[in-house]
mmCIF file of C-alpha atoms in Angstrom:
data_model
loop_
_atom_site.group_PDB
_atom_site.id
_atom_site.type_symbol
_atom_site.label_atom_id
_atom_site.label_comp_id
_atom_site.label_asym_id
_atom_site.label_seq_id
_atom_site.Cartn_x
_atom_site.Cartn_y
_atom_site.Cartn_z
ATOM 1 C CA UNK A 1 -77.553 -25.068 -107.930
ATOM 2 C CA UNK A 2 -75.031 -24.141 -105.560
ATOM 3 C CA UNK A 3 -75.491 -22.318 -102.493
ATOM 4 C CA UNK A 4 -73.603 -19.099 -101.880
ATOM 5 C CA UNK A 5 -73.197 -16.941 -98.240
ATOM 6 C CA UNK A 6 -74.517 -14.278 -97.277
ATOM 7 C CA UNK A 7 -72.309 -11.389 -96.763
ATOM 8 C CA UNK A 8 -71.675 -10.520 -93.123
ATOM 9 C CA UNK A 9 -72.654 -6.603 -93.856
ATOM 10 C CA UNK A 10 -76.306 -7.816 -94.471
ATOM 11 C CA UNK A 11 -76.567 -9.887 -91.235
ATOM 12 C CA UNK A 12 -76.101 -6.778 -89.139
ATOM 13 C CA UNK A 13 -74.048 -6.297 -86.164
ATOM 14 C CA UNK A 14 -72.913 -9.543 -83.740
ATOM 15 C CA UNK A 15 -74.424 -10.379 -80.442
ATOM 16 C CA UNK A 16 -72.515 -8.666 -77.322
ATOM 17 C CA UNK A 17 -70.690 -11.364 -75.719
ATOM 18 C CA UNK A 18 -71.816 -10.721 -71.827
ATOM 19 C CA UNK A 19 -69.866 -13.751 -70.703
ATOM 20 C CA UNK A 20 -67.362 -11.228 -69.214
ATOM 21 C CA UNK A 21 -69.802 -9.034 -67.508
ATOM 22 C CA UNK A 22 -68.926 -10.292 -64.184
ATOM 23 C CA UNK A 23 -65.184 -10.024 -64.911
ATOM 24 C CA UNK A 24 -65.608 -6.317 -65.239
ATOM 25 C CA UNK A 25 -68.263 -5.438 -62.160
ATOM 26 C CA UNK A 26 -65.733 -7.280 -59.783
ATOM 27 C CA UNK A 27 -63.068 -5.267 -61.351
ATOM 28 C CA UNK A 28 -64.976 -2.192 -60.817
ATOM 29 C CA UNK A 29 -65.670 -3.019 -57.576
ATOM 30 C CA UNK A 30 -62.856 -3.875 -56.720
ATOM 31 C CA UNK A 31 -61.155 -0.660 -57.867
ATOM 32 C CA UNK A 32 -63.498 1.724 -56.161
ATOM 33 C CA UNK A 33 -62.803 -0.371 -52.679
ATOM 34 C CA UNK A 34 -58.963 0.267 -53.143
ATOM 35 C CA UNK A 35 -59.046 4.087 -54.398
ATOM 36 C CA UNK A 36 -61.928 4.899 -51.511
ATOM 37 C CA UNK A 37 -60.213 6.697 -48.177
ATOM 38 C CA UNK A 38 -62.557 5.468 -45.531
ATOM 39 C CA UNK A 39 -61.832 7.401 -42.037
ATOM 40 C CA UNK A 40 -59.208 6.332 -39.994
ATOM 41 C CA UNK A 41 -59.858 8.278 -37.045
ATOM 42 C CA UNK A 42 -61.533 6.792 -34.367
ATOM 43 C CA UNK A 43 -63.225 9.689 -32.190
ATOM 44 C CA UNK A 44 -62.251 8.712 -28.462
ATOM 45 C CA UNK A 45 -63.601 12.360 -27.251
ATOM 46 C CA UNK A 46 -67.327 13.551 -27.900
ATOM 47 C CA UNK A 47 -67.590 16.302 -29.902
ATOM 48 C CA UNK A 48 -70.859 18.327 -30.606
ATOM 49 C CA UNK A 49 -69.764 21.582 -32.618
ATOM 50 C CA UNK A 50 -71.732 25.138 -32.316
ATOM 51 C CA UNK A 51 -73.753 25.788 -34.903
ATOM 52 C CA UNK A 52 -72.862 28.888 -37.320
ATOM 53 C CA UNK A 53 -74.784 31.140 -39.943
ATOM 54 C CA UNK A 54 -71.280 31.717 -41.998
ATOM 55 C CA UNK A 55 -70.421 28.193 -42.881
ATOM 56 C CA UNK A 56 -67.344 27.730 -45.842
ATOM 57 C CA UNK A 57 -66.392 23.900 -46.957
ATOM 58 C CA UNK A 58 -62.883 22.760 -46.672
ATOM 59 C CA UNK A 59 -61.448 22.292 -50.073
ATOM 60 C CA UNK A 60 -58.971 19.737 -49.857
ATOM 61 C CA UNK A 61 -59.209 17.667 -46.811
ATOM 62 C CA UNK A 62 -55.579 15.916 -47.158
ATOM 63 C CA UNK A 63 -54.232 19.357 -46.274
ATOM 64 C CA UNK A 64 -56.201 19.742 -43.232
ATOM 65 C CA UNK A 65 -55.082 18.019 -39.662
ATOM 66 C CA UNK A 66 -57.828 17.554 -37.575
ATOM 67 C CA UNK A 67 -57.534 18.553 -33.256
ATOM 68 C CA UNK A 68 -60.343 17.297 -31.660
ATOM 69 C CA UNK A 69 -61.034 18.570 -27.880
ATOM 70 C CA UNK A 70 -63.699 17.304 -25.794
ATOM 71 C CA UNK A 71 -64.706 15.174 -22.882
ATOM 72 C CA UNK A 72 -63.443 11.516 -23.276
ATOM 73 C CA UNK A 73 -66.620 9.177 -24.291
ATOM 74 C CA UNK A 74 -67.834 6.775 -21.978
ATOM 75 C CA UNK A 75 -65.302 4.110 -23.302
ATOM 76 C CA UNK A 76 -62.462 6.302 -22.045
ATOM 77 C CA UNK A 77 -63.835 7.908 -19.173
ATOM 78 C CA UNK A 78 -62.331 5.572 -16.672
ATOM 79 C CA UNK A 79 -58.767 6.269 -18.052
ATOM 80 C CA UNK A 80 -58.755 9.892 -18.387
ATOM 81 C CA UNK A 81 -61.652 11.058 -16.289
ATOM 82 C CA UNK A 82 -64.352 13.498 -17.451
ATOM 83 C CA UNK A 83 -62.512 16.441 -17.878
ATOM 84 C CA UNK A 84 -61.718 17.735 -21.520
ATOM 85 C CA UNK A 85 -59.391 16.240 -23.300
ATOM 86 C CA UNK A 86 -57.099 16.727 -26.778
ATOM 87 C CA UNK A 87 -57.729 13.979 -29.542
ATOM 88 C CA UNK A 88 -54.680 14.418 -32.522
ATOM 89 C CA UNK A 89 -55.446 11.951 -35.078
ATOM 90 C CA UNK A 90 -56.504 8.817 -32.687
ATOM 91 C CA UNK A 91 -54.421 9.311 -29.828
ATOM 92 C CA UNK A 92 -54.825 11.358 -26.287
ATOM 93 C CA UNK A 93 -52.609 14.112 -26.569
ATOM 94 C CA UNK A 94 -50.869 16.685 -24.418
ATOM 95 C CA UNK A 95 -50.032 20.781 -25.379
ATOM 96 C CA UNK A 96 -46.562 19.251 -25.770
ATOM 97 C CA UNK A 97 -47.629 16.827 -28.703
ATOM 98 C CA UNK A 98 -48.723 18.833 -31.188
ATOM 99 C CA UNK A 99 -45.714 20.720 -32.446
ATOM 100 C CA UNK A 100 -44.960 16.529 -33.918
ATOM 101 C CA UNK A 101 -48.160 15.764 -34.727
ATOM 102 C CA UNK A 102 -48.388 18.895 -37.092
ATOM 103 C CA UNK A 103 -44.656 18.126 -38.358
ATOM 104 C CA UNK A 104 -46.008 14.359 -39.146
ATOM 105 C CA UNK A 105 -48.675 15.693 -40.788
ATOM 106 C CA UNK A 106 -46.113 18.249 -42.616
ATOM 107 C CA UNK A 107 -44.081 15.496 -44.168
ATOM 108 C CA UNK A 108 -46.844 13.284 -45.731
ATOM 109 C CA UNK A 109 -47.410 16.543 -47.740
ATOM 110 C CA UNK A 110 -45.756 17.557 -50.815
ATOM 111 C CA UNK A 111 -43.074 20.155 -50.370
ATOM 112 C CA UNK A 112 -44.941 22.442 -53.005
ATOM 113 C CA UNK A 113 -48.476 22.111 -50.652
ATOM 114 C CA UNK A 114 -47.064 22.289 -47.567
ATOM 115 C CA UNK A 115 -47.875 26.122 -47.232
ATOM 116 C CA UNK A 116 -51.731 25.202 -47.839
ATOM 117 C CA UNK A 117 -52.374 23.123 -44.179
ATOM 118 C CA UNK A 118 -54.671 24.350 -42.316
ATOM 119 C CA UNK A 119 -55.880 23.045 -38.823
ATOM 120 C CA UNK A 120 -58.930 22.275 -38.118
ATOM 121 C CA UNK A 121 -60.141 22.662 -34.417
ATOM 122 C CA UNK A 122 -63.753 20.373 -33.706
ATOM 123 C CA UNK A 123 -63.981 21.860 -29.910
ATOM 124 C CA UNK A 124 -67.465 20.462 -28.185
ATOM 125 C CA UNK A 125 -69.579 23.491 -27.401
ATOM 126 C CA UNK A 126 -69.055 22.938 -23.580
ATOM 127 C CA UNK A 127 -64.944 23.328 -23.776
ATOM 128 C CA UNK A 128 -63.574 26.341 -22.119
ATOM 129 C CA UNK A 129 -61.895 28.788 -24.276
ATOM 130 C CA UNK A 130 -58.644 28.832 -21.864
ATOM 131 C CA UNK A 131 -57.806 25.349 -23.520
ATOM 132 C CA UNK A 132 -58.991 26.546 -27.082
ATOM 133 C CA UNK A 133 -56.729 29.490 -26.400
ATOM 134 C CA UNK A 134 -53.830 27.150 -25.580
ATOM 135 C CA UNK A 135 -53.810 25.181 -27.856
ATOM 136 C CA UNK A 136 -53.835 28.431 -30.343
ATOM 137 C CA UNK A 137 -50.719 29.444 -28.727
ATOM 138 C CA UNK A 138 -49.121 26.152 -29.325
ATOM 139 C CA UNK A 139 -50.383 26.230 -33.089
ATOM 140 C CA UNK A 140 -48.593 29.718 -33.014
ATOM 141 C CA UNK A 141 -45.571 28.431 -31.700
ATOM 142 C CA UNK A 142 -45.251 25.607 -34.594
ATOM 143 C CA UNK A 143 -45.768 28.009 -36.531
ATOM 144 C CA UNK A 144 -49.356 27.063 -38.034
ATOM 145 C CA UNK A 145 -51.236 30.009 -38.610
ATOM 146 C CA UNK A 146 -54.016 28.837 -41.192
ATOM 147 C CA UNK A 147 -56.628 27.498 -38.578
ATOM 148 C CA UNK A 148 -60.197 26.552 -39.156
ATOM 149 C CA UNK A 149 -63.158 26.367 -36.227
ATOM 150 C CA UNK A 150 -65.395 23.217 -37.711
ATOM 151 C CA UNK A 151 -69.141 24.272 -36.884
ATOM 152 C CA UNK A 152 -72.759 23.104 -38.456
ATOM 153 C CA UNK A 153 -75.414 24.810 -40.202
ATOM 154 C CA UNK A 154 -77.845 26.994 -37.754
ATOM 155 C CA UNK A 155 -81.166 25.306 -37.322
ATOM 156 C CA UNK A 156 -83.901 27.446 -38.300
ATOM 157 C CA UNK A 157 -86.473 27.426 -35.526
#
């Protein structure tokens, strides 16, 4: 008698081949280590914001520049002293800097977005307001009027 096959719809479905498994983790991995933004801002002041009760989240953080004023951390304190100091992006700054700092910021940003930056002022709680108010007036000046005061939640007691 001769022998005949069986048809391959009554053996069911094939085996997954998993030999390629590790081809595609790395590949994910590798992928979510290019398209993730880690910070590139190194904080050379210390900065502990106020808290506030009336807290909104930033939207879109590539349209935000970031000012950060405080006292120079211990790293930096022989340098600059103990005084407060301006932080734009990971340099010390002076008043004078930020009118380019804000237009460096300005061209990294499409043309159509460039209306939607907003600053973002991280002041430690023990600044004076005299520098918070000059560096407003400089914002005003460059003509950056959407600003933002970063702050955390209130601790209930």
């Amino acid at each position: 008698m001769s022998k005949f096959k069986e048809s391959a719809a009554s053996k069911g479905a094939p085996a997954l081949n998993t030999a390629s498994l590790p081809d595609i983790v790395f590949m994910l991995l590798f992928f979510f280590m290019v398209v993730t933004k880690l910070r590139d801002t190194e904080l050379k002041v210390n900065v502990r914001t106020p808290e506030a009760s009336q807290l909104t989240k930033l939207e879109n953080k590539s349209l935000v520049n970031f000012i950060y004023v405080g006292r120079p951390t211990v790293k930096y304190m022989q340098v600059y002293g103990t005084k407060p100091r301006i932080q734009l992006g990971d340099k010390f700054a002076n008043m004078e800097d930020i009118p380019l700092f804000l237009e460096k910021h300005k061209l990294q940003i499409p043309e159509k977005q460039q209306t939607q930056i907003t600053s973002s002022l991280r002041i430690d709680g023990d600044v004076t307001m005299g520098i918070v108010g000059d560096i407003k007036t400089a914002l005003r000046k460059a003509n950056q009027l959407k600003i933002n005061y970063s702050a955390k939640p209130l601790q209930k007691k």
